[in-house]
PDB file of C-alpha atoms in Angstrom:
ATOM      1  CA  MET A 197     127.467  94.868  94.823  1.00  0.00           C
ATOM      2  CA  PRO A 198     124.364  96.656  94.743  1.00  0.00           C
ATOM      3  CA  GLU A 199     121.285  94.904  96.168  1.00  0.00           C
ATOM      4  CA  LYS A 200     119.036  93.914  93.162  1.00  0.00           C
ATOM      5  CA  SER A 201     116.196  92.081  95.000  1.00  0.00           C
ATOM      6  CA  LEU A 202     113.643  93.460  97.232  1.00  0.00           C
ATOM      7  CA  HIS A 203     111.193  91.304  99.361  1.00  0.00           C
ATOM      8  CA  ILE A 204     107.910  93.242 100.435  1.00  0.00           C
ATOM      9  CA  ALA A 205     104.605  92.604 102.062  1.00  0.00           C
ATOM     10  CA  THR A 206     101.370  94.337 102.553  1.00  0.00           C
ATOM     11  CA  TYR A 207      98.863  93.622 105.396  1.00  0.00           C
ATOM     12  CA  ASN A 208      95.636  95.351 106.889  1.00  0.00           C
ATOM     13  CA  ILE A 209      96.304  94.174 110.304  1.00  0.00           C
ATOM     14  CA  HIS A 210      92.839  95.020 111.715  1.00  0.00           C
ATOM     15  CA  LYS A 211      94.077  97.168 114.630  1.00  0.00           C
ATOM     16  CA  GLY A 212      96.103  94.250 115.950  1.00  0.00           C
ATOM     17  CA  LEU A 213      92.867  92.230 116.931  1.00  0.00           C
ATOM     18  CA  SER A 214      91.564  88.830 115.745  1.00  0.00           C
ATOM     19  CA  TYR A 215      88.621  88.638 113.313  1.00  0.00           C
ATOM     20  CA  PHE A 216      85.807  89.257 115.712  1.00  0.00           C
ATOM     21  CA  ASN A 217      87.942  91.678 117.970  1.00  0.00           C
ATOM     22  CA  ARG A 218      88.006  88.918 120.737  1.00  0.00           C
ATOM     23  CA  ARG A 219      91.785  88.683 121.071  1.00  0.00           C
ATOM     24  CA  MET A 220      94.891  90.827 120.738  1.00  0.00           C
ATOM     25  CA  MET A 221      97.137  89.283 118.171  1.00  0.00           C
ATOM     26  CA  LEU A 222     100.130  91.589 118.172  1.00  0.00           C
ATOM     27  CA  HIS A 223     102.600  89.026 119.349  1.00  0.00           C
ATOM     28  CA  GLU A 224     101.576  86.452 116.791  1.00  0.00           C
ATOM     29  CA  LEU A 225     101.619  89.119 114.189  1.00  0.00           C
ATOM     30  CA  ARG A 226     105.054  90.019 114.802  1.00  0.00           C
ATOM     31  CA  ASP A 227     106.202  86.557 114.766  1.00  0.00           C
ATOM     32  CA  ARG A 228     104.563  85.908 111.645  1.00  0.00           C
ATOM     33  CA  LEU A 229     106.055  88.961 109.922  1.00  0.00           C
ATOM     34  CA  ARG A 230     109.608  88.105 111.089  1.00  0.00           C
ATOM     35  CA  ASP A 231     109.203  84.661 109.533  1.00  0.00           C
ATOM     36  CA  LEU A 232     108.380  86.350 106.249  1.00  0.00           C
ATOM     37  CA  ASP A 233     111.835  87.790 106.259  1.00  0.00           C
ATOM     38  CA  VAL A 234     110.914  90.902 104.223  1.00  0.00           C
ATOM     39  CA  ASP A 235     112.727  94.003 103.631  1.00  0.00           C
ATOM     40  CA  ILE A 236     109.789  96.478 103.606  1.00  0.00           C
ATOM     41  CA  VAL A 237     106.413  95.890 105.269  1.00  0.00           C
ATOM     42  CA  PHE A 238     103.301  98.152 104.201  1.00  0.00           C
ATOM     43  CA  LEU A 239     100.583  98.094 107.139  1.00  0.00           C
ATOM     44  CA  GLN A 240      97.154  99.391 107.215  1.00  0.00           C
ATOM     45  CA  GLU A 241      94.876  99.960 110.357  1.00  0.00           C
ATOM     46  CA  VAL A 242      97.789 100.431 112.653  1.00  0.00           C
ATOM     47  CA  VAL A 243      96.994 101.804 116.119  1.00  0.00           C
ATOM     48  CA  GLY A 244      99.317 104.527 117.364  1.00  0.00           C
ATOM     49  CA  GLU A 245      97.522 104.795 120.687  1.00  0.00           C
ATOM     50  CA  HIS A 246      94.408 103.281 122.114  1.00  0.00           C
ATOM     51  CA  VAL A 247      94.069 103.687 125.818  1.00  0.00           C
ATOM     52  CA  ARG A 248      90.888 101.568 126.084  1.00  0.00           C
ATOM     53  CA  HIS A 249      92.496  98.466 124.311  1.00  0.00           C
ATOM     54  CA  ALA A 250      95.524  98.992 126.557  1.00  0.00           C
ATOM     55  CA  SER A 251      93.602  98.596 129.547  1.00  0.00           C
ATOM     56  CA  ARG A 252      91.285  95.618 128.104  1.00  0.00           C
ATOM     57  CA  PHE A 253      93.878  93.381 126.678  1.00  0.00           C
ATOM     58  CA  GLN A 254      96.777  91.768 128.614  1.00  0.00           C
ATOM     59  CA  ASN A 255     100.319  92.161 127.232  1.00  0.00           C
ATOM     60  CA  TRP A 256      99.025  95.294 125.134  1.00  0.00           C
ATOM     61  CA  PRO A 257     102.376  96.763 124.130  1.00  0.00           C
ATOM     62  CA  GLU A 258     103.635 100.051 125.924  1.00  0.00           C
ATOM     63  CA  SER A 259     104.790 101.380 122.600  1.00  0.00           C
ATOM     64  CA  SER A 260     102.905 102.096 119.458  1.00  0.00           C
ATOM     65  CA  GLN A 261     101.904  99.043 117.314  1.00  0.00           C
ATOM     66  CA  TYR A 262     104.382 100.160 114.501  1.00  0.00           C
ATOM     67  CA  GLU A 263     107.292 100.507 116.940  1.00  0.00           C
ATOM     68  CA  PHE A 264     106.389  97.016 118.624  1.00  0.00           C
ATOM     69  CA  LEU A 265     106.244  95.434 115.209  1.00  0.00           C
ATOM     70  CA  ALA A 266     109.319  96.879 113.972  1.00  0.00           C
ATOM     71  CA  ASP A 267     111.372  96.054 117.024  1.00  0.00           C
ATOM     72  CA  ALA A 268     114.983  95.303 116.061  1.00  0.00           C
ATOM     73  CA  VAL A 269     114.270  93.756 112.660  1.00  0.00           C
ATOM     74  CA  TRP A 270     113.094  96.893 110.696  1.00  0.00           C
ATOM     75  CA  GLN A 271     115.350  99.594 111.913  1.00  0.00           C
ATOM     76  CA  ASP A 272     113.211 102.403 110.309  1.00  0.00           C
ATOM     77  CA  PHE A 273     109.599 103.253 110.236  1.00  0.00           C
ATOM     78  CA  ALA A 274     107.071 105.817 109.345  1.00  0.00           C
ATOM     79  CA  TYR A 275     103.546 106.289 110.624  1.00  0.00           C
ATOM     80  CA  GLY A 276     100.682 108.259 109.165  1.00  0.00           C
ATOM     81  CA  LYS A 277      98.035 109.171 111.603  1.00  0.00           C
ATOM     82  CA  ASN A 278      94.747 109.296 109.891  1.00  0.00           C
ATOM     83  CA  ALA A 279      91.724 108.650 112.230  1.00  0.00           C
ATOM     84  CA  VAL A 280      91.801 110.409 115.493  1.00  0.00           C
ATOM     85  CA  HIS A 281      89.122 109.379 118.237  1.00  0.00           C
ATOM     86  CA  ASP A 282      88.549 109.844 121.930  1.00  0.00           C
ATOM     87  CA  TYR A 283      90.765 106.737 122.907  1.00  0.00           C
ATOM     88  CA  GLY A 284      93.704 107.393 120.521  1.00  0.00           C
ATOM     89  CA  HIS A 285      94.373 107.145 116.843  1.00  0.00           C
ATOM     90  CA  HIS A 286      95.256 104.719 113.955  1.00  0.00           C
ATOM     91  CA  GLY A 287      96.612 104.910 110.282  1.00  0.00           C
ATOM     92  CA  ASN A 288      99.035 103.477 107.871  1.00  0.00           C
ATOM     93  CA  ALA A 289     102.726 102.656 108.555  1.00  0.00           C
ATOM     94  CA  ILE A 290     105.782 101.552 106.573  1.00  0.00           C
ATOM     95  CA  LEU A 291     108.626  99.417 108.217  1.00  0.00           C
ATOM     96  CA  SER A 292     111.890  99.169 106.447  1.00  0.00           C
ATOM     97  CA  ARG A 293     115.370  97.529 106.887  1.00  0.00           C
ATOM     98  CA  TYR A 294     116.841 100.382 105.104  1.00  0.00           C
ATOM     99  CA  PRO A 295     116.815 104.065 105.838  1.00  0.00           C
ATOM    100  CA  ILE A 296     113.729 106.252 105.326  1.00  0.00           C
ATOM    101  CA  LEU A 297     115.187 109.313 103.969  1.00  0.00           C
ATOM    102  CA  SER A 298     111.890 111.328 104.005  1.00  0.00           C
ATOM    103  CA  TRP A 299     108.133 110.808 104.507  1.00  0.00           C
ATOM    104  CA  GLU A 300     104.804 112.526 104.263  1.00  0.00           C
ATOM    105  CA  ASN A 301     101.328 111.585 105.090  1.00  0.00           C
ATOM    106  CA  GLU A 302      98.906 113.265 102.719  1.00  0.00           C
ATOM    107  CA  ASP A 303      95.194 113.609 103.895  1.00  0.00           C
ATOM    108  CA  ILE A 304      93.151 112.292 101.085  1.00  0.00           C
ATOM    109  CA  SER A 305      89.862 111.937 103.089  1.00  0.00           C
ATOM    110  CA  ALA A 306      86.953 112.125 100.672  1.00  0.00           C
ATOM    111  CA  HIS A 307      84.460 113.052 103.556  1.00  0.00           C
ATOM    112  CA  ARG A 308      84.440 113.728 107.075  1.00  0.00           C
ATOM    113  CA  PHE A 309      82.934 110.233 108.036  1.00  0.00           C
ATOM    114  CA  GLU A 310      86.178 108.410 106.758  1.00  0.00           C
ATOM    115  CA  SER A 311      89.668 109.646 107.547  1.00  0.00           C
ATOM    116  CA  ARG A 312      92.135 108.336 105.030  1.00  0.00           C
ATOM    117  CA  GLY A 313      95.786 109.144 104.296  1.00  0.00           C
ATOM    118  CA  LEU A 314      98.438 108.445 101.771  1.00  0.00           C
ATOM    119  CA  LEU A 315     101.778 107.650 103.388  1.00  0.00           C
ATOM    120  CA  HIS A 316     104.807 108.336 100.953  1.00  0.00           C
ATOM    121  CA  CYS A 317     108.246 107.350 101.902  1.00  0.00           C
ATOM    122  CA  GLU A 318     111.591 107.689 100.078  1.00  0.00           C
ATOM    123  CA  ILE A 319     113.930 104.873 101.114  1.00  0.00           C
ATOM    124  CA  ASP A 320     117.825 104.547 100.491  1.00  0.00           C
ATOM    125  CA  ILE A 321     118.554 101.113  99.069  1.00  0.00           C
ATOM    126  CA  PRO A 322     122.192 100.430  99.129  1.00  0.00           C
ATOM    127  CA  GLY A 323     123.810 100.742  95.626  1.00  0.00           C
ATOM    128  CA  TRP A 324     120.816 101.939  93.836  1.00  0.00           C
ATOM    129  CA  ASP A 325     121.048 105.057  91.653  1.00  0.00           C
ATOM    130  CA  GLU A 326     117.617 106.429  92.673  1.00  0.00           C
ATOM    131  CA  THR A 327     115.766 106.280  96.024  1.00  0.00           C
ATOM    132  CA  LEU A 328     112.756 103.850  96.232  1.00  0.00           C
ATOM    133  CA  HIS A 329     109.441 105.586  96.595  1.00  0.00           C
ATOM    134  CA  CYS A 330     106.955 103.770  98.571  1.00  0.00           C
ATOM    135  CA  LEU A 331     103.163 104.633  98.924  1.00  0.00           C
ATOM    136  CA  CYS A 332     101.064 102.830 101.530  1.00  0.00           C
ATOM    137  CA  VAL A 333      97.316 103.211 101.098  1.00  0.00           C
ATOM    138  CA  HIS A 334      93.984 102.469 102.530  1.00  0.00           C
ATOM    139  CA  LEU A 335      91.154 103.642 100.330  1.00  0.00           C
ATOM    140  CA  GLY A 336      87.695 104.423 101.359  1.00  0.00           C
ATOM    141  CA  LEU A 337      84.501 102.217 101.131  1.00  0.00           C
ATOM    142  CA  PHE A 338      82.532 104.169  98.815  1.00  0.00           C
ATOM    143  CA  LYS A 339      83.162 104.296  95.043  1.00  0.00           C
ATOM    144  CA  ARG A 340      82.950 108.199  94.757  1.00  0.00           C
ATOM    145  CA  GLY A 341      85.518 108.561  97.573  1.00  0.00           C
ATOM    146  CA  ARG A 342      87.955 105.989  96.125  1.00  0.00           C
ATOM    147  CA  SER A 343      87.793 108.041  92.701  1.00  0.00           C
ATOM    148  CA  VAL A 344      88.839 111.082  94.333  1.00  0.00           C
ATOM    149  CA  GLN A 345      91.569 109.349  96.302  1.00  0.00           C
ATOM    150  CA  LEU A 346      92.933 107.738  93.229  1.00  0.00           C
ATOM    151  CA  GLN A 347      92.989 111.051  91.486  1.00  0.00           C
ATOM    152  CA  ALA A 348      95.032 112.321  94.358  1.00  0.00           C
ATOM    153  CA  MET A 349      97.436 109.463  94.114  1.00  0.00           C
ATOM    154  CA  GLU A 350      97.847 110.028  90.577  1.00  0.00           C
ATOM    155  CA  LYS A 351      98.594 113.712  91.060  1.00  0.00           C
ATOM    156  CA  ARG A 352     101.175 112.900  93.751  1.00  0.00           C
ATOM    157  CA  ILE A 353     103.020 110.346  91.723  1.00  0.00           C
ATOM    158  CA  GLN A 354     103.101 112.593  88.509  1.00  0.00           C
ATOM    159  CA  GLN A 355     104.544 115.457  90.693  1.00  0.00           C
ATOM    160  CA  LEU A 356     106.906 113.918  93.245  1.00  0.00           C
ATOM    161  CA  VAL A 357     108.048 110.716  91.820  1.00  0.00           C
ATOM    162  CA  PRO A 358     110.566 110.769  88.926  1.00  0.00           C
ATOM    163  CA  PRO A 359     109.613 108.536  85.895  1.00  0.00           C
ATOM    164  CA  GLU A 360     112.943 106.579  86.285  1.00  0.00           C
ATOM    165  CA  ALA A 361     112.529 106.065  89.996  1.00  0.00           C
ATOM    166  CA  PRO A 362     111.526 102.544  91.346  1.00  0.00           C
ATOM    167  CA  LEU A 363     107.976 102.755  92.813  1.00  0.00           C
ATOM    168  CA  VAL A 364     105.894 100.414  95.042  1.00  0.00           C
ATOM    169  CA  VAL A 365     102.195 101.172  95.810  1.00  0.00           C
ATOM    170  CA  ALA A 366     100.671  98.761  98.237  1.00  0.00           C
ATOM    171  CA  GLY A 367      97.822  98.379 100.588  1.00  0.00           C
ATOM    172  CA  ASP A 368      94.082  97.976 101.062  1.00  0.00           C
ATOM    173  CA  PHE A 369      92.338  99.476  97.999  1.00  0.00           C
ATOM    174  CA  ASN A 370      88.660  98.392  98.981  1.00  0.00           C
ATOM    175  CA  ASP A 371      88.415  97.923  95.154  1.00  0.00           C
ATOM    176  CA  TRP A 372      86.655  94.695  94.308  1.00  0.00           C
ATOM    177  CA  ARG A 373      85.815  96.172  90.885  1.00  0.00           C
ATOM    178  CA  GLY A 374      89.400  96.788  89.906  1.00  0.00           C
ATOM    179  CA  LEU A 375      88.888 100.585  89.206  1.00  0.00           C
ATOM    180  CA  ALA A 376      92.424 101.405  90.584  1.00  0.00           C
ATOM    181  CA  ASN A 377      93.936  99.689  87.404  1.00  0.00           C
ATOM    182  CA  ARG A 378      92.589 102.553  85.326  1.00  0.00           C
ATOM    183  CA  VAL A 379      94.785 105.087  87.097  1.00  0.00           C
ATOM    184  CA  LEU A 380      97.815 102.967  88.133  1.00  0.00           C
ATOM    185  CA  VAL A 381      98.088 100.593  85.230  1.00  0.00           C
ATOM    186  CA  ASP A 382      96.689 102.537  82.354  1.00  0.00           C
ATOM    187  CA  HIS A 383      97.650 106.061  83.135  1.00  0.00           C
ATOM    188  CA  LEU A 384     100.871 105.544  85.281  1.00  0.00           C
ATOM    189  CA  LYS A 385     101.987 102.386  83.673  1.00  0.00           C
ATOM    190  CA  LEU A 386     102.497 100.349  86.986  1.00  0.00           C
ATOM    191  CA  THR A 387     102.142  96.591  87.116  1.00  0.00           C
ATOM    192  CA  GLU A 388      99.985  94.918  89.646  1.00  0.00           C
ATOM    193  CA  VAL A 389     102.191  91.901  90.625  1.00  0.00           C
ATOM    194  CA  PHE A 390      99.408  89.124  91.323  1.00  0.00           C
ATOM    195  CA  GLN A 391      97.828  90.110  87.978  1.00  0.00           C
ATOM    196  CA  HIS A 392     101.382  89.643  86.356  1.00  0.00           C
ATOM    197  CA  ALA A 393     102.249  86.606  88.169  1.00  0.00           C
ATOM    198  CA  HIS A 394      98.856  84.728  88.299  1.00  0.00           C
ATOM    199  CA  GLY A 395      96.576  86.434  85.887  1.00  0.00           C
ATOM    200  CA  LYS A 396      94.448  88.029  88.295  1.00  0.00           C
ATOM    201  CA  THR A 397      94.658  90.365  91.429  1.00  0.00           C
ATOM    202  CA  ALA A 398      94.684  88.404  94.804  1.00  0.00           C
ATOM    203  CA  ARG A 399      91.661  87.409  96.713  1.00  0.00           C
ATOM    204  CA  SER A 400      92.423  88.702 100.216  1.00  0.00           C
ATOM    205  CA  TYR A 401      89.151  89.115 102.026  1.00  0.00           C
ATOM    206  CA  PRO A 402      87.917  87.705 104.365  1.00  0.00           C
ATOM    207  CA  SER A 403      91.010  85.941 105.500  1.00  0.00           C
ATOM    208  CA  ILE A 404      89.056  82.667 106.463  1.00  0.00           C
ATOM    209  CA  LEU A 405      87.885  82.212 103.113  1.00  0.00           C
ATOM    210  CA  PRO A 406      89.231  84.828 100.873  1.00  0.00           C
ATOM    211  CA  MET A 407      86.748  85.896  97.998  1.00  0.00           C
ATOM    212  CA  LEU A 408      87.144  89.785  97.433  1.00  0.00           C
ATOM    213  CA  ARG A 409      90.279  91.260  95.690  1.00  0.00           C
ATOM    214  CA  LEU A 410      90.890  94.151  98.048  1.00  0.00           C
ATOM    215  CA  ASP A 411      94.575  94.184  98.662  1.00  0.00           C
ATOM    216  CA  ARG A 412      97.119  95.017  95.970  1.00  0.00           C
ATOM    217  CA  ILE A 413     100.770  95.564  95.195  1.00  0.00           C
ATOM    218  CA  TYR A 414     101.610  97.831  92.187  1.00  0.00           C
ATOM    219  CA  VAL A 415     105.166  98.236  91.043  1.00  0.00           C
ATOM    220  CA  ARG A 416     107.229 100.395  88.607  1.00  0.00           C
ATOM    221  CA  GLY A 417     110.871  99.576  87.823  1.00  0.00           C
ATOM    222  CA  PHE A 418     110.948  96.015  88.804  1.00  0.00           C
ATOM    223  CA  GLN A 419     110.859  92.436  87.492  1.00  0.00           C
ATOM    224  CA  ILE A 420     108.305  90.424  89.457  1.00  0.00           C
ATOM    225  CA  LYS A 421     109.898  87.204  90.641  1.00  0.00           C
ATOM    226  CA  HIS A 422     107.128  85.731  92.967  1.00  0.00           C
ATOM    227  CA  ALA A 423     104.068  86.835  94.573  1.00  0.00           C
ATOM    228  CA  ARG A 424     101.965  84.878  97.185  1.00  0.00           C
ATOM    229  CA  ILE A 425      98.882  84.972  99.464  1.00  0.00           C
ATOM    230  CA  LEU A 426      99.137  84.236 103.099  1.00  0.00           C
ATOM    231  CA  HIS A 427      95.941  83.002 104.299  1.00  0.00           C
ATOM    232  CA  ASN A 428      96.375  79.654 105.839  1.00  0.00           C
ATOM    233  CA  ARG A 429      95.093  78.713 109.346  1.00  0.00           C
ATOM    234  CA  ALA A 430      97.799  80.561 111.315  1.00  0.00           C
ATOM    235  CA  TRP A 431      97.555  83.801 109.308  1.00  0.00           C
ATOM    236  CA  SER A 432      93.693  83.722 109.215  1.00  0.00           C
ATOM    237  CA  LYS A 433      93.584  84.005 113.018  1.00  0.00           C
ATOM    238  CA  ILE A 434      95.575  87.392 113.047  1.00  0.00           C
ATOM    239  CA  SER A 435      93.391  89.779 110.898  1.00  0.00           C
ATOM    240  CA  ASP A 436      90.293  89.848 108.736  1.00  0.00           C
ATOM    241  CA  HIS A 437      92.483  90.305 105.595  1.00  0.00           C
ATOM    242  CA  ALA A 438      95.140  87.910 104.198  1.00  0.00           C
ATOM    243  CA  ALA A 439      98.611  89.368 103.835  1.00  0.00           C
ATOM    244  CA  LEU A 440     100.316  89.597 100.468  1.00  0.00           C
ATOM    245  CA  ALA A 441     104.082  89.445  99.760  1.00  0.00           C
ATOM    246  CA  ALA A 442     106.187  89.715  96.734  1.00  0.00           C
ATOM    247  CA  ASN A 443     109.793  89.187  95.632  1.00  0.00           C
ATOM    248  CA  LEU A 444     111.027  91.793  93.169  1.00  0.00           C
ATOM    249  CA  ILE A 445     114.074  92.430  91.104  1.00  0.00           C
ATOM    250  CA  ARG A 446     115.266  95.923  90.231  1.00  0.00           C
ATOM    251  CA  LEU A 447     115.485  96.599  86.567  1.00  0.00           C
TER     252      LEU A 447
END
């Protein structure tokens, strides 16, 4: 029988460091993600390489953070390198239990002071007629830049995602005013899962006492079964953002 349900999560992992950058939290993070038992994980601020942190923190993984987190649980992954600096680089990543057939990282940087990318994967879900399109995003800090990036996202979805194909867009939108809804909900007819399930988008930042609604999960082609924010004491030690998770049913 075709797999109808899909369990996903999105998390800005703060480069694998604790709230004030005092501790390396990758081992705790991997355990927490495993406990969620999700099919696909959308990650932001993922370090591909950082030679300074590798020498500073004990037990820093020899592999990239996305490979370390994927391990044997998520058999496939894609990484979009966005910010490159003297010590290495970081960006967005998608971890998947199912095969990633293709992926591309589109540069959507609005200016030279913020490197931002849009990681787009096509994933083969057993028994589905169409491939699942997944976009992992981390938008800029400034309103004008986010507007440009949302326009690039809209253009990409209109050109490369068939209207009948299932679609998930998730990540850190830095969008406390809800401007992303104008593009993703009003124009592209996606549904924000927390808005649908709970009446409002999720409070996800800061993780110690979430107040700002920065992180989102938008979907098309799914029934939303459940959505939850992960910000208890154990989760709040891992990153400055809370993680979001959702159970979806393919229509």
